[in-house]
PDB file of N, CA and C in Angstrom:
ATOM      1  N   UNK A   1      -1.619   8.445 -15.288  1.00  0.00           N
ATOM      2  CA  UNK A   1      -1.008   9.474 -14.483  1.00  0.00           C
ATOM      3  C   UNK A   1      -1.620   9.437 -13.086  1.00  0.00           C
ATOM      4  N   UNK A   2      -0.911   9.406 -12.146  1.00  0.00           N
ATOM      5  CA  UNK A   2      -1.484   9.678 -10.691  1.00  0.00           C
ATOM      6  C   UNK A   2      -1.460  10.712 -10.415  1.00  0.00           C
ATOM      7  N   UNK A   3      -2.297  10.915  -9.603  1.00  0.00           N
ATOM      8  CA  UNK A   3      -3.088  12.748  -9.298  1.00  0.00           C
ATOM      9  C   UNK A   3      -2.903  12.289  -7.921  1.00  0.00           C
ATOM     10  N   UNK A   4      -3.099  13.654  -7.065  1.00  0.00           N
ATOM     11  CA  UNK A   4      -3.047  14.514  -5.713  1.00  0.00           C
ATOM     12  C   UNK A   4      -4.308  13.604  -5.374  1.00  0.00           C
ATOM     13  N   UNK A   5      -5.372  13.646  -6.150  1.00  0.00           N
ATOM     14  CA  UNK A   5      -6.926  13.237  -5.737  1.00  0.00           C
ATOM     15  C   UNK A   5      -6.779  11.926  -5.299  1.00  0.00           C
ATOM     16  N   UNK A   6      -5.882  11.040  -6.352  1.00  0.00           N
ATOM     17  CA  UNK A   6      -6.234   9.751  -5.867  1.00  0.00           C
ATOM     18  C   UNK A   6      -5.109   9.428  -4.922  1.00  0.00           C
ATOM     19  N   UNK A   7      -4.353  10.103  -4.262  1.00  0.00           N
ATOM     20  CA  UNK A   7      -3.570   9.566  -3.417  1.00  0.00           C
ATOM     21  C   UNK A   7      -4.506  10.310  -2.118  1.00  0.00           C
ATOM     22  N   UNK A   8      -5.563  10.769  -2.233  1.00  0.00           N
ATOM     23  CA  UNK A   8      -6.039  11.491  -1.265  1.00  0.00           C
ATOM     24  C   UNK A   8      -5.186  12.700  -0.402  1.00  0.00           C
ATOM     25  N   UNK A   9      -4.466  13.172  -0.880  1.00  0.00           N
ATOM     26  CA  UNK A   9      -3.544  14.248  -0.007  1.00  0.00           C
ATOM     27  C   UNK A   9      -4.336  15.644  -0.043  1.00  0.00           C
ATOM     28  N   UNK A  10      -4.654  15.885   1.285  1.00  0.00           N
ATOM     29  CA  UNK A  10      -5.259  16.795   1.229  1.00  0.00           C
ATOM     30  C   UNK A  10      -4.323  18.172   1.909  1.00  0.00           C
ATOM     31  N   UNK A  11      -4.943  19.634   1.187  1.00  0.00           N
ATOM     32  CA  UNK A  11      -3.865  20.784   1.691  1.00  0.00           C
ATOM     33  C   UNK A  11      -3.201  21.121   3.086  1.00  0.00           C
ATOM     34  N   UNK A  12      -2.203  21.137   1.794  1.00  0.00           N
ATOM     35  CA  UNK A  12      -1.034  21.695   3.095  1.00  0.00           C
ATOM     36  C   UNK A  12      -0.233  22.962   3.103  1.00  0.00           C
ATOM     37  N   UNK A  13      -0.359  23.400   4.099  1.00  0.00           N
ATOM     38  CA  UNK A  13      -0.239  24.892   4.726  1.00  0.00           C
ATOM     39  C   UNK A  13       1.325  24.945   5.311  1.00  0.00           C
ATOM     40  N   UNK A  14       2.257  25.239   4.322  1.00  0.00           N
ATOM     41  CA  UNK A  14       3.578  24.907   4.790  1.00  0.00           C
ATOM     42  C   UNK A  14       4.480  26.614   4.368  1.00  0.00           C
ATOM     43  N   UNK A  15       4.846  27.260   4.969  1.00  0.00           N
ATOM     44  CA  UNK A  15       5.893  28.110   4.908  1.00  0.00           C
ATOM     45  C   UNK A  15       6.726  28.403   4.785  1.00  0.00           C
ATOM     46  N   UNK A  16       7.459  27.845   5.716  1.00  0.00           N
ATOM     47  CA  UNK A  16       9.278  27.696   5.804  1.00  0.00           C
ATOM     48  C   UNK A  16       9.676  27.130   5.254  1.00  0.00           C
ATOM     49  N   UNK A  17      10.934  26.950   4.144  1.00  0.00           N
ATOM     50  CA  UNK A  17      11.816  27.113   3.206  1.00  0.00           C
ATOM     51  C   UNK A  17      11.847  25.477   3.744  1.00  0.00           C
ATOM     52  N   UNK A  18      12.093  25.014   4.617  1.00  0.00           N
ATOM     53  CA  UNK A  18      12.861  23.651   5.263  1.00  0.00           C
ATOM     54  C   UNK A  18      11.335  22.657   5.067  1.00  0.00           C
ATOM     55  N   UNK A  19      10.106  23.168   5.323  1.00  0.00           N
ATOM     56  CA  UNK A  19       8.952  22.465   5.441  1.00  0.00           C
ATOM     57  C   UNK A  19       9.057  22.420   4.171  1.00  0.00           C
ATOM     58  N   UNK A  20       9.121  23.111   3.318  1.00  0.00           N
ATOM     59  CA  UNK A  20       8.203  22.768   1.533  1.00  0.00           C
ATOM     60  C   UNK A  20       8.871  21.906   1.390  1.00  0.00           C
ATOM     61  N   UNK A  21      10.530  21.870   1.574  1.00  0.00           N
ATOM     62  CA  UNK A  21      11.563  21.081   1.107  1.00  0.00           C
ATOM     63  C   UNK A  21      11.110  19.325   1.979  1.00  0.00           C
ATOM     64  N   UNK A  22      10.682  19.602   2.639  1.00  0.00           N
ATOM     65  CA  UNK A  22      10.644  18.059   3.781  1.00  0.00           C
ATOM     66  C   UNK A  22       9.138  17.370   2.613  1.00  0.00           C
ATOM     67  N   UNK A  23       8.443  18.600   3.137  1.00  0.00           N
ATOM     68  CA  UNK A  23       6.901  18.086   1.938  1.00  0.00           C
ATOM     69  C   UNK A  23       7.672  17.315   1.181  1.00  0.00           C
ATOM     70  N   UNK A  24       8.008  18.208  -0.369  1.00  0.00           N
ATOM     71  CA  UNK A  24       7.999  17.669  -1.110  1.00  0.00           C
ATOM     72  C   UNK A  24       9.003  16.735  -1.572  1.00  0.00           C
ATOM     73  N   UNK A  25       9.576  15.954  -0.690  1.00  0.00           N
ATOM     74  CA  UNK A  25      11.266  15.005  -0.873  1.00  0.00           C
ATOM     75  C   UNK A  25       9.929  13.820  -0.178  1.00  0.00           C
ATOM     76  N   UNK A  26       8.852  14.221   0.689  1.00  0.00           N
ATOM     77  CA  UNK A  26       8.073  13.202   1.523  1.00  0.00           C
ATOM     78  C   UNK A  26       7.358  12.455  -0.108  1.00  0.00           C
ATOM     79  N   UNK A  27       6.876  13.670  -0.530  1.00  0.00           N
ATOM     80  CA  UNK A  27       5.432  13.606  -1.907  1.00  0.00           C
ATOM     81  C   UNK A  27       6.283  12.444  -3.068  1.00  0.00           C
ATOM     82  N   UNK A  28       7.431  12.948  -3.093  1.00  0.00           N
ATOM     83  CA  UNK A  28       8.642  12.576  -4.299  1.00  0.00           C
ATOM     84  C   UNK A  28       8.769  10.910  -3.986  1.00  0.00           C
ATOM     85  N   UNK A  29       9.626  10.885  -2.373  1.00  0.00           N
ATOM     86  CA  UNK A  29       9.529   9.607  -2.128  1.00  0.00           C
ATOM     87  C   UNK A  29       8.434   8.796  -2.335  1.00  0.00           C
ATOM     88  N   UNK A  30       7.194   8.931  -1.835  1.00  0.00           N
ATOM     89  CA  UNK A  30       6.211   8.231  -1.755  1.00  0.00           C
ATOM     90  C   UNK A  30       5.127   7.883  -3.494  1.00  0.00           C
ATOM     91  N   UNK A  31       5.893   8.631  -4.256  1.00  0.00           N
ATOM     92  CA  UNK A  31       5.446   8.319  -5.890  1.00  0.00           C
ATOM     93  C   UNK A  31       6.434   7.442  -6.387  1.00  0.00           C
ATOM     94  N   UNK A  32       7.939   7.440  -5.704  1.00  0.00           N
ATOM     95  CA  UNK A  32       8.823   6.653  -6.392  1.00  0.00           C
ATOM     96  C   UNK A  32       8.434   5.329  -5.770  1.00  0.00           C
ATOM     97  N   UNK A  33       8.220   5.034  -4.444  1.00  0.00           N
ATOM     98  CA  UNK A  33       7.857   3.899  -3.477  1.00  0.00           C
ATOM     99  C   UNK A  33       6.655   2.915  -4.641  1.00  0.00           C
ATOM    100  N   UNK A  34       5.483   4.400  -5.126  1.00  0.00           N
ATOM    101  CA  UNK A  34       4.430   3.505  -5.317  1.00  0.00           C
ATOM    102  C   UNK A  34       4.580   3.076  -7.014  1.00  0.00           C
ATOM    103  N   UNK A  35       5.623   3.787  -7.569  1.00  0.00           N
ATOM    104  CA  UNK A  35       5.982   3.426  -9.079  1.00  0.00           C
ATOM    105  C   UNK A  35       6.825   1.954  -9.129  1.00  0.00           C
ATOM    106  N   UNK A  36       7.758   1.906  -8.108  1.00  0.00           N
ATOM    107  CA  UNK A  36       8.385   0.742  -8.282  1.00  0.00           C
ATOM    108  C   UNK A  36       7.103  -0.652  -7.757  1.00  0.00           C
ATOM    109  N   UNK A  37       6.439  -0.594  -7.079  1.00  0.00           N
ATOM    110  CA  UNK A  37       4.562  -1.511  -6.616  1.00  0.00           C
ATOM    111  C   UNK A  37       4.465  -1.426  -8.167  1.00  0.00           C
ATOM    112  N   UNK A  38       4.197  -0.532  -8.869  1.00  0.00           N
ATOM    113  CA  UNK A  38       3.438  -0.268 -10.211  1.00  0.00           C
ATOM    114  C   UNK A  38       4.324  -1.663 -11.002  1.00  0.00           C
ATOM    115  N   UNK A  39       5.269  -1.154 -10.508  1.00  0.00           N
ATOM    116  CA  UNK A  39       6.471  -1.937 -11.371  1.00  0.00           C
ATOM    117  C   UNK A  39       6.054  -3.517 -11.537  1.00  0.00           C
ATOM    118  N   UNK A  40       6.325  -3.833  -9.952  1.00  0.00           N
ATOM    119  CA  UNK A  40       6.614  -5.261  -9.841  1.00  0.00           C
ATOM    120  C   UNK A  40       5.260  -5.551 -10.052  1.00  0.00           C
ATOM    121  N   UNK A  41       4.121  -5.132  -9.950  1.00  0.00           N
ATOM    122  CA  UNK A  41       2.876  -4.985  -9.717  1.00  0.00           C
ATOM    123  C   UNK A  41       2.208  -5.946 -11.147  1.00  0.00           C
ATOM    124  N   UNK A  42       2.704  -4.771 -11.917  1.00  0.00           N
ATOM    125  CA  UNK A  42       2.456  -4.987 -13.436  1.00  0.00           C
ATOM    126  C   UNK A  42       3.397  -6.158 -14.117  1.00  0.00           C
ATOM    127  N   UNK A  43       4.430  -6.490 -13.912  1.00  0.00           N
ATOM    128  CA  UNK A  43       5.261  -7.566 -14.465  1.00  0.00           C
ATOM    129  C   UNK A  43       4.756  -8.988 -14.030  1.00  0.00           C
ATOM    130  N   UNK A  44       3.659  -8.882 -13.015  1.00  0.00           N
ATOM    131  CA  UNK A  44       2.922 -10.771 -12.619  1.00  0.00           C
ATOM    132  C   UNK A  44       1.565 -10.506 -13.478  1.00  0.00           C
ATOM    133  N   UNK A  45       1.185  -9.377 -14.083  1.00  0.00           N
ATOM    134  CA  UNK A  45      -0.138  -9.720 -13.868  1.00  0.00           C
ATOM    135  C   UNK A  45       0.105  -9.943 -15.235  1.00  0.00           C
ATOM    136  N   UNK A  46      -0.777 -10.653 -16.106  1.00  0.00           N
ATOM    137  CA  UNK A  46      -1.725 -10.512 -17.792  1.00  0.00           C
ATOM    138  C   UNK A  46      -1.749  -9.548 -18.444  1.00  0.00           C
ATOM    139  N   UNK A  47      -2.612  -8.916 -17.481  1.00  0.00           N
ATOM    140  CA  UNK A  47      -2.594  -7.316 -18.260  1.00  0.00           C
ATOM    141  C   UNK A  47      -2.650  -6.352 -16.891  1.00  0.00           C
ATOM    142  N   UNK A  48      -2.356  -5.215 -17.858  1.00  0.00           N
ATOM    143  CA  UNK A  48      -1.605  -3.715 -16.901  1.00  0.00           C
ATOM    144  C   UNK A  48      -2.340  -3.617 -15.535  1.00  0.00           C
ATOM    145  N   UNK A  49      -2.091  -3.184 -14.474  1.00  0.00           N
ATOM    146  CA  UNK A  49      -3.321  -2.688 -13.973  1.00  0.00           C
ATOM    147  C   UNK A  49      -2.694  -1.316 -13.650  1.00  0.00           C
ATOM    148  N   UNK A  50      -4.364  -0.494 -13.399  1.00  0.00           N
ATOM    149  CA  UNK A  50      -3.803   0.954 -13.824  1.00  0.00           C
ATOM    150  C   UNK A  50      -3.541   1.575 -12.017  1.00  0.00           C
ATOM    151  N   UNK A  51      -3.047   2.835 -12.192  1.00  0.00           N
ATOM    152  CA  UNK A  51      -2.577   3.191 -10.691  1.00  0.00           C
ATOM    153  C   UNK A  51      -3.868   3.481  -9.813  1.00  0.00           C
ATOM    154  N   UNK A  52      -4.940   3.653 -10.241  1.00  0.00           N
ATOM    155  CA  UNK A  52      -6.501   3.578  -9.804  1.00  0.00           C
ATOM    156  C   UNK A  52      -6.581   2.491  -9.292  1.00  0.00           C
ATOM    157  N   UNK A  53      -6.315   1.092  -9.715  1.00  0.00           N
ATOM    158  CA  UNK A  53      -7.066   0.058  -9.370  1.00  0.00           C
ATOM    159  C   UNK A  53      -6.396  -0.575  -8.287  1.00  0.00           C
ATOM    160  N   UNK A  54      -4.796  -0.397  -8.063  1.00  0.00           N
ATOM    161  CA  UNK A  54      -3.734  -0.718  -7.297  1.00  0.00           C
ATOM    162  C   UNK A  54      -3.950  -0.238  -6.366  1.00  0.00           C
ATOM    163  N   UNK A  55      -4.396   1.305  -6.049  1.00  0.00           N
ATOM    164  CA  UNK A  55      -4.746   2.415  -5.105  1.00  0.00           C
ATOM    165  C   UNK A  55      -5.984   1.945  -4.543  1.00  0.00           C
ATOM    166  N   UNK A  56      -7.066   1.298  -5.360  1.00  0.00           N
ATOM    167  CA  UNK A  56      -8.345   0.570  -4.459  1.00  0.00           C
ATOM    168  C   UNK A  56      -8.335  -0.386  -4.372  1.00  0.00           C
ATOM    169  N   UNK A  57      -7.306  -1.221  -4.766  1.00  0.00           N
ATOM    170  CA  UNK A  57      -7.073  -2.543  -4.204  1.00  0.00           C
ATOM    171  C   UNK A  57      -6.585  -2.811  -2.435  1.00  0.00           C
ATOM    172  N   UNK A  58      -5.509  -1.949  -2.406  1.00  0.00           N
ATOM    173  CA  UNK A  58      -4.731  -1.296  -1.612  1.00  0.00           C
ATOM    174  C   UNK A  58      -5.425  -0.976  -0.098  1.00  0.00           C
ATOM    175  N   UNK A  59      -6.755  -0.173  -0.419  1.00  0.00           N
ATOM    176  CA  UNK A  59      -7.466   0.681   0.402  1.00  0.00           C
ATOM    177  C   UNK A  59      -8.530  -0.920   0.965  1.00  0.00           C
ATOM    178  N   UNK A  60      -9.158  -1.572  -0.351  1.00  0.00           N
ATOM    179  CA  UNK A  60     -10.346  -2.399   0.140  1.00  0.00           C
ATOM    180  C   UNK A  60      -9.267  -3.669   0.661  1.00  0.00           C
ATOM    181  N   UNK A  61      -7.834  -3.829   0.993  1.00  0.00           N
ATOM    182  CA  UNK A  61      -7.821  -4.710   1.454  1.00  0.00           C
ATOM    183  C   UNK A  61      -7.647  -5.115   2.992  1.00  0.00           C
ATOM    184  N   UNK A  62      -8.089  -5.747   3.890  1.00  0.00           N
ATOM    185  CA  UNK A  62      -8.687  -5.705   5.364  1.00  0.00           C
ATOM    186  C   UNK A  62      -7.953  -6.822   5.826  1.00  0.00           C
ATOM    187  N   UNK A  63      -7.249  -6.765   7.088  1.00  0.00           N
ATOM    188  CA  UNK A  63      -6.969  -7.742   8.003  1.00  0.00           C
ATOM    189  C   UNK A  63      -7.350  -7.975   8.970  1.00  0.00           C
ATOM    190  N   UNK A  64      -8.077  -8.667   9.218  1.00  0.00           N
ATOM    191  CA  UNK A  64      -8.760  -9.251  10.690  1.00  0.00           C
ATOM    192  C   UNK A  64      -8.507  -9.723  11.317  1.00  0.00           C
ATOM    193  N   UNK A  65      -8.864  -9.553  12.989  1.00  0.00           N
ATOM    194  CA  UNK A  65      -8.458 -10.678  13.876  1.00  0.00           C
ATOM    195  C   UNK A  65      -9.452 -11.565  14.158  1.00  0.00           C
ATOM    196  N   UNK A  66      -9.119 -12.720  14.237  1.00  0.00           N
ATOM    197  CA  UNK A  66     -10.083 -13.521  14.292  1.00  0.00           C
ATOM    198  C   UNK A  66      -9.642 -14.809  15.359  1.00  0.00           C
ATOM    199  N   UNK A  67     -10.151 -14.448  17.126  1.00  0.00           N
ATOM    200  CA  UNK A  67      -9.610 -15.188  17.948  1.00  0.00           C
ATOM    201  C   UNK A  67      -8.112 -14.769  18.053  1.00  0.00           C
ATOM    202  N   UNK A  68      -7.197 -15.642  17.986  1.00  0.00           N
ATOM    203  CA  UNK A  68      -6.079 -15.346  18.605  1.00  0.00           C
ATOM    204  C   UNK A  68      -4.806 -15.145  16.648  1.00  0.00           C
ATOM    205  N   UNK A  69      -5.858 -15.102  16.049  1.00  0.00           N
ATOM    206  CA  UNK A  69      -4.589 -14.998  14.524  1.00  0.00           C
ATOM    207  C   UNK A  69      -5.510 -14.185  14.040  1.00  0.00           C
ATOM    208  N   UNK A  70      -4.417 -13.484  13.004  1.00  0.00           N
ATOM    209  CA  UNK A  70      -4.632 -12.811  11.333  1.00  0.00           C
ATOM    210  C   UNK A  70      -5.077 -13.059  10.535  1.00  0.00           C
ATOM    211  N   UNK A  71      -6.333 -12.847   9.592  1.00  0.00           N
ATOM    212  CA  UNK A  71      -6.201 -13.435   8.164  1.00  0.00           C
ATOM    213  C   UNK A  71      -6.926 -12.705   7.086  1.00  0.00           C
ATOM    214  N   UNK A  72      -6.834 -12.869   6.166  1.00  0.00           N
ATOM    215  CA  UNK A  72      -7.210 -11.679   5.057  1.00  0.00           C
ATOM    216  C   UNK A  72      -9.174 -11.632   5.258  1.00  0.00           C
ATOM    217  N   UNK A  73      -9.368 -10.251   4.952  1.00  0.00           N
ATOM    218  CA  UNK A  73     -11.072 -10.027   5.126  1.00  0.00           C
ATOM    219  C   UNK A  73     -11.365  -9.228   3.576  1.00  0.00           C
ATOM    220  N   UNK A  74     -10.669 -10.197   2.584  1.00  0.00           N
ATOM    221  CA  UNK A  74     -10.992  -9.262   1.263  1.00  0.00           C
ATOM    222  C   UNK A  74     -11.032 -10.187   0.083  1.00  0.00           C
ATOM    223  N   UNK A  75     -11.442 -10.143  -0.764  1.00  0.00           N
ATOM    224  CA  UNK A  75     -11.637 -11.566  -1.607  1.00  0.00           C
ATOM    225  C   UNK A  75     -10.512 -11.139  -2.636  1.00  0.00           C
ATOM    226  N   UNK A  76      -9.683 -12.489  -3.164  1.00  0.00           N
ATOM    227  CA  UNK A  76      -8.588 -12.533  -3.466  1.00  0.00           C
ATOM    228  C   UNK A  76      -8.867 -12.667  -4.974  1.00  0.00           C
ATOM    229  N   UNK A  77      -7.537 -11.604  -5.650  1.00  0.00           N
ATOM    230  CA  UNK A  77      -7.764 -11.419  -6.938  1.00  0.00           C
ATOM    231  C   UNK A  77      -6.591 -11.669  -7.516  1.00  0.00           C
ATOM    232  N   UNK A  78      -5.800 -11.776  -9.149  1.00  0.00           N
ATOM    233  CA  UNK A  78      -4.719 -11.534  -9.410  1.00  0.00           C
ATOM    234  C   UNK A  78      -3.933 -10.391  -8.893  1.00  0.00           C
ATOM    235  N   UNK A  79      -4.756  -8.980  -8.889  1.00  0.00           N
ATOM    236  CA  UNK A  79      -4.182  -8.035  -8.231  1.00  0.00           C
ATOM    237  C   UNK A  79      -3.393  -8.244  -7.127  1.00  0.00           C
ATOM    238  N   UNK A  80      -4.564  -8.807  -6.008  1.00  0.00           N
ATOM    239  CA  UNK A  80      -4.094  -8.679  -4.550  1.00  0.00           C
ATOM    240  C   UNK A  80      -2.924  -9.634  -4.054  1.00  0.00           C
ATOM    241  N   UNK A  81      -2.713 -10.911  -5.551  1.00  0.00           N
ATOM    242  CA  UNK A  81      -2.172 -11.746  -5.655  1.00  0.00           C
ATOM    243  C   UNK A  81      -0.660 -11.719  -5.630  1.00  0.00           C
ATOM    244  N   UNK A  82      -0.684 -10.220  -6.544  1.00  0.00           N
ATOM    245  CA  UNK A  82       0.645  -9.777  -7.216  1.00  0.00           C
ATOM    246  C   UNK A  82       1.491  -8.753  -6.211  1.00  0.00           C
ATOM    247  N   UNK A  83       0.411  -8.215  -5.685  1.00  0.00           N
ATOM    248  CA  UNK A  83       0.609  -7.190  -4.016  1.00  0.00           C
ATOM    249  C   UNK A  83       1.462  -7.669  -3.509  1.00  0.00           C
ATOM    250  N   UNK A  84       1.101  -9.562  -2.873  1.00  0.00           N
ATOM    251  CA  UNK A  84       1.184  -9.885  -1.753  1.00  0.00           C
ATOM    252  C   UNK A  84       2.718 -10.397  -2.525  1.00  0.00           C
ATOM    253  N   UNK A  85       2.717 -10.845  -3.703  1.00  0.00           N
ATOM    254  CA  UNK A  85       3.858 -11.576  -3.948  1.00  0.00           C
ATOM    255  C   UNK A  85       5.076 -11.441  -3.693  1.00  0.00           C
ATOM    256  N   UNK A  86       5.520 -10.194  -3.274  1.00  0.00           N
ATOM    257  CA  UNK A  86       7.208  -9.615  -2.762  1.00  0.00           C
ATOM    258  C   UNK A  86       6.955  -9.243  -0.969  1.00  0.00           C
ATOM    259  N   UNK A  87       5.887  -9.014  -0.452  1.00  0.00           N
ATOM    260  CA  UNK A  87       5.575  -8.720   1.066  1.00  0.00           C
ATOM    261  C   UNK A  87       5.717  -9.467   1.752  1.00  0.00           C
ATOM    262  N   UNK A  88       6.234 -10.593   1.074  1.00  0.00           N
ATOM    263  CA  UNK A  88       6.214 -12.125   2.882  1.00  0.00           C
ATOM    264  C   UNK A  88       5.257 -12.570   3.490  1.00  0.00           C
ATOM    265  N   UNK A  89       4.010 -11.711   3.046  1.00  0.00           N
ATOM    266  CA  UNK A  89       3.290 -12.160   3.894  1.00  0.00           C
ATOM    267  C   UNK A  89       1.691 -12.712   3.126  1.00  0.00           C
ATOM    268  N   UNK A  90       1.131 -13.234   3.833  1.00  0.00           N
ATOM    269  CA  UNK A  90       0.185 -13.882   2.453  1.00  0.00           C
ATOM    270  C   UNK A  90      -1.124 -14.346   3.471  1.00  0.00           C
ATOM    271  N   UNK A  91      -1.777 -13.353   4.036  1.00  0.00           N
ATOM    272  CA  UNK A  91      -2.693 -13.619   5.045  1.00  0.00           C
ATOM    273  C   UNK A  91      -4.300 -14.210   4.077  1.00  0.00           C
ATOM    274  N   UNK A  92      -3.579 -14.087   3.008  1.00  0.00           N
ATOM    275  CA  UNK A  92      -4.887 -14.996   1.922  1.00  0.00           C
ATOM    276  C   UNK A  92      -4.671 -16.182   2.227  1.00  0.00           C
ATOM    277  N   UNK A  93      -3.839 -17.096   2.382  1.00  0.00           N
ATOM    278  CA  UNK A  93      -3.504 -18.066   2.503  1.00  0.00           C
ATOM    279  C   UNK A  93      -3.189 -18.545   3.725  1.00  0.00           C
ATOM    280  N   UNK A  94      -2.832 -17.981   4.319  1.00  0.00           N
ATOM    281  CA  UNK A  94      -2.397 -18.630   6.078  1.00  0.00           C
ATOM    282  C   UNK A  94      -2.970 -17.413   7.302  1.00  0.00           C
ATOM    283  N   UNK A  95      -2.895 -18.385   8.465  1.00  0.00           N
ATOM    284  CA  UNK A  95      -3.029 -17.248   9.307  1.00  0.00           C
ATOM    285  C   UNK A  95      -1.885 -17.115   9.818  1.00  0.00           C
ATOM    286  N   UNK A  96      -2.163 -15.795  10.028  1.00  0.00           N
ATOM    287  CA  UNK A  96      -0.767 -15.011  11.054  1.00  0.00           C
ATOM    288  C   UNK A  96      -0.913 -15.257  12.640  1.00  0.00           C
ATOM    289  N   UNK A  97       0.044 -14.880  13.669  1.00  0.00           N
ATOM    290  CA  UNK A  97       0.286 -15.084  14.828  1.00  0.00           C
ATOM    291  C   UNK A  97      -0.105 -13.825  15.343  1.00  0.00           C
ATOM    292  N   UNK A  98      -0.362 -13.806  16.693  1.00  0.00           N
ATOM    293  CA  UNK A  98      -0.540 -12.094  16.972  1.00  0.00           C
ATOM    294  C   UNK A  98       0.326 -11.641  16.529  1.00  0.00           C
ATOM    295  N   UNK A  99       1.829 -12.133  16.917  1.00  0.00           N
ATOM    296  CA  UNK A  99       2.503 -11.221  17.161  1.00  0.00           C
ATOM    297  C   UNK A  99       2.948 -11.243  15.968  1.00  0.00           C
ATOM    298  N   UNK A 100       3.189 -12.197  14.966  1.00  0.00           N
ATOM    299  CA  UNK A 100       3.549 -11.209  12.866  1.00  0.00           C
ATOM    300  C   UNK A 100       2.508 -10.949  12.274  1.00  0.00           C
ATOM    301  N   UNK A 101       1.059 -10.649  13.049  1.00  0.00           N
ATOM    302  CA  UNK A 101       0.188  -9.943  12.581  1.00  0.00           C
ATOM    303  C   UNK A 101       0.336  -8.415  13.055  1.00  0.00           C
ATOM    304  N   UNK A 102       0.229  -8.544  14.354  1.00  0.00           N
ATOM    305  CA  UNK A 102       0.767  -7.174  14.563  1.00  0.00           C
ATOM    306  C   UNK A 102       2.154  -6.504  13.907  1.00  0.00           C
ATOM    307  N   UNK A 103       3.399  -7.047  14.072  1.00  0.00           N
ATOM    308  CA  UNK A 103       4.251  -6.712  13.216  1.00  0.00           C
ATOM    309  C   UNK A 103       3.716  -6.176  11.820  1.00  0.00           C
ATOM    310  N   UNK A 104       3.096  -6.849  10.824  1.00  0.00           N
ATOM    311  CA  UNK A 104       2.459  -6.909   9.754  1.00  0.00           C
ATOM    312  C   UNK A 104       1.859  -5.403   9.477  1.00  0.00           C
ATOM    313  N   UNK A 105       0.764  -4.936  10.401  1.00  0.00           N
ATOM    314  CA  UNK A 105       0.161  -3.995  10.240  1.00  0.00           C
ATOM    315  C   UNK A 105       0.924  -2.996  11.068  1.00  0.00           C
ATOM    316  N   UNK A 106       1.700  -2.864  11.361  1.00  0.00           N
ATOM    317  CA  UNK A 106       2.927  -1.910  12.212  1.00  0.00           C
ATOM    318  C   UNK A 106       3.600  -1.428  11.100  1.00  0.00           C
ATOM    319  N   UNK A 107       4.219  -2.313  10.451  1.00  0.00           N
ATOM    320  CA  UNK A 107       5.092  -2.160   9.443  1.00  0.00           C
ATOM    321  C   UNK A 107       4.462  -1.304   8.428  1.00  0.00           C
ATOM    322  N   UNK A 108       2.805  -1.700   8.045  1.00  0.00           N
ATOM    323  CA  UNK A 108       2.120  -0.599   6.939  1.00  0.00           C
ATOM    324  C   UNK A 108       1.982  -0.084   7.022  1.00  0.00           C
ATOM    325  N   UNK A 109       1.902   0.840   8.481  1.00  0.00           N
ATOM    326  CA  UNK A 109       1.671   2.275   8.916  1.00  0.00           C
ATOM    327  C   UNK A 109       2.953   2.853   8.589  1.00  0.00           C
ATOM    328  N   UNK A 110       4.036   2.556   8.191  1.00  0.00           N
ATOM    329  CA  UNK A 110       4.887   3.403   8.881  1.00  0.00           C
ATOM    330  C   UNK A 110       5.086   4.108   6.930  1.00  0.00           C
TER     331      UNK A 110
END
């Protein structure tokens, strides 16, 4: 089960009828986003991995610049393996360009 704790969401002070509703369609989306990850997540690997380990996989993984390219700053696991496998992008393995590195980490913020 995923909890409030491990997605780190911390309180929110919402009032108006239109805010709770925006919250929680935001909270809703973003469990369905990370169930279907769970999904594809879990169908490469051996065995399960749980929504804990996906969530600190997630967090410890780092992209660096290094000179004028991208490339992964996190040591590579089946997990991070299975992450990368639908994202296009595979900074374990190659370097990126500024500019689809930047793209890259643009895109994860959003």
């Amino acid at each position: 089960m995923l909890m409030k704790s491990e997605l780190k969401a911390g309180p929110v002070f919402v009032r108006l009828e239109n805010r709770i509703k925006a919250y929680f369609i935001t909270c809703f989306m973003a469990l369905t986003v990370f169930r279907v990850l769970e999904k594809k997540v879990n169908a490469t690997l051996p065995r399960l991995a749980t929504a804990f380990e996906i969530i600190r996989a997630l967090r410890e993984m780092l992209i660096v610049k290094t000179g004028k390219y991208y490339t992964a700053g996190f040591t590579r696991t089946d997990l991070t393996d299975a992450l990368f496998k639908n994202s296009g992008i595979r900074p374990d393995c190659e370097l990126l360009t500024d500019k689809r590195g930047k793209t890259s980490i643009r895109m994860s913020k959003k």
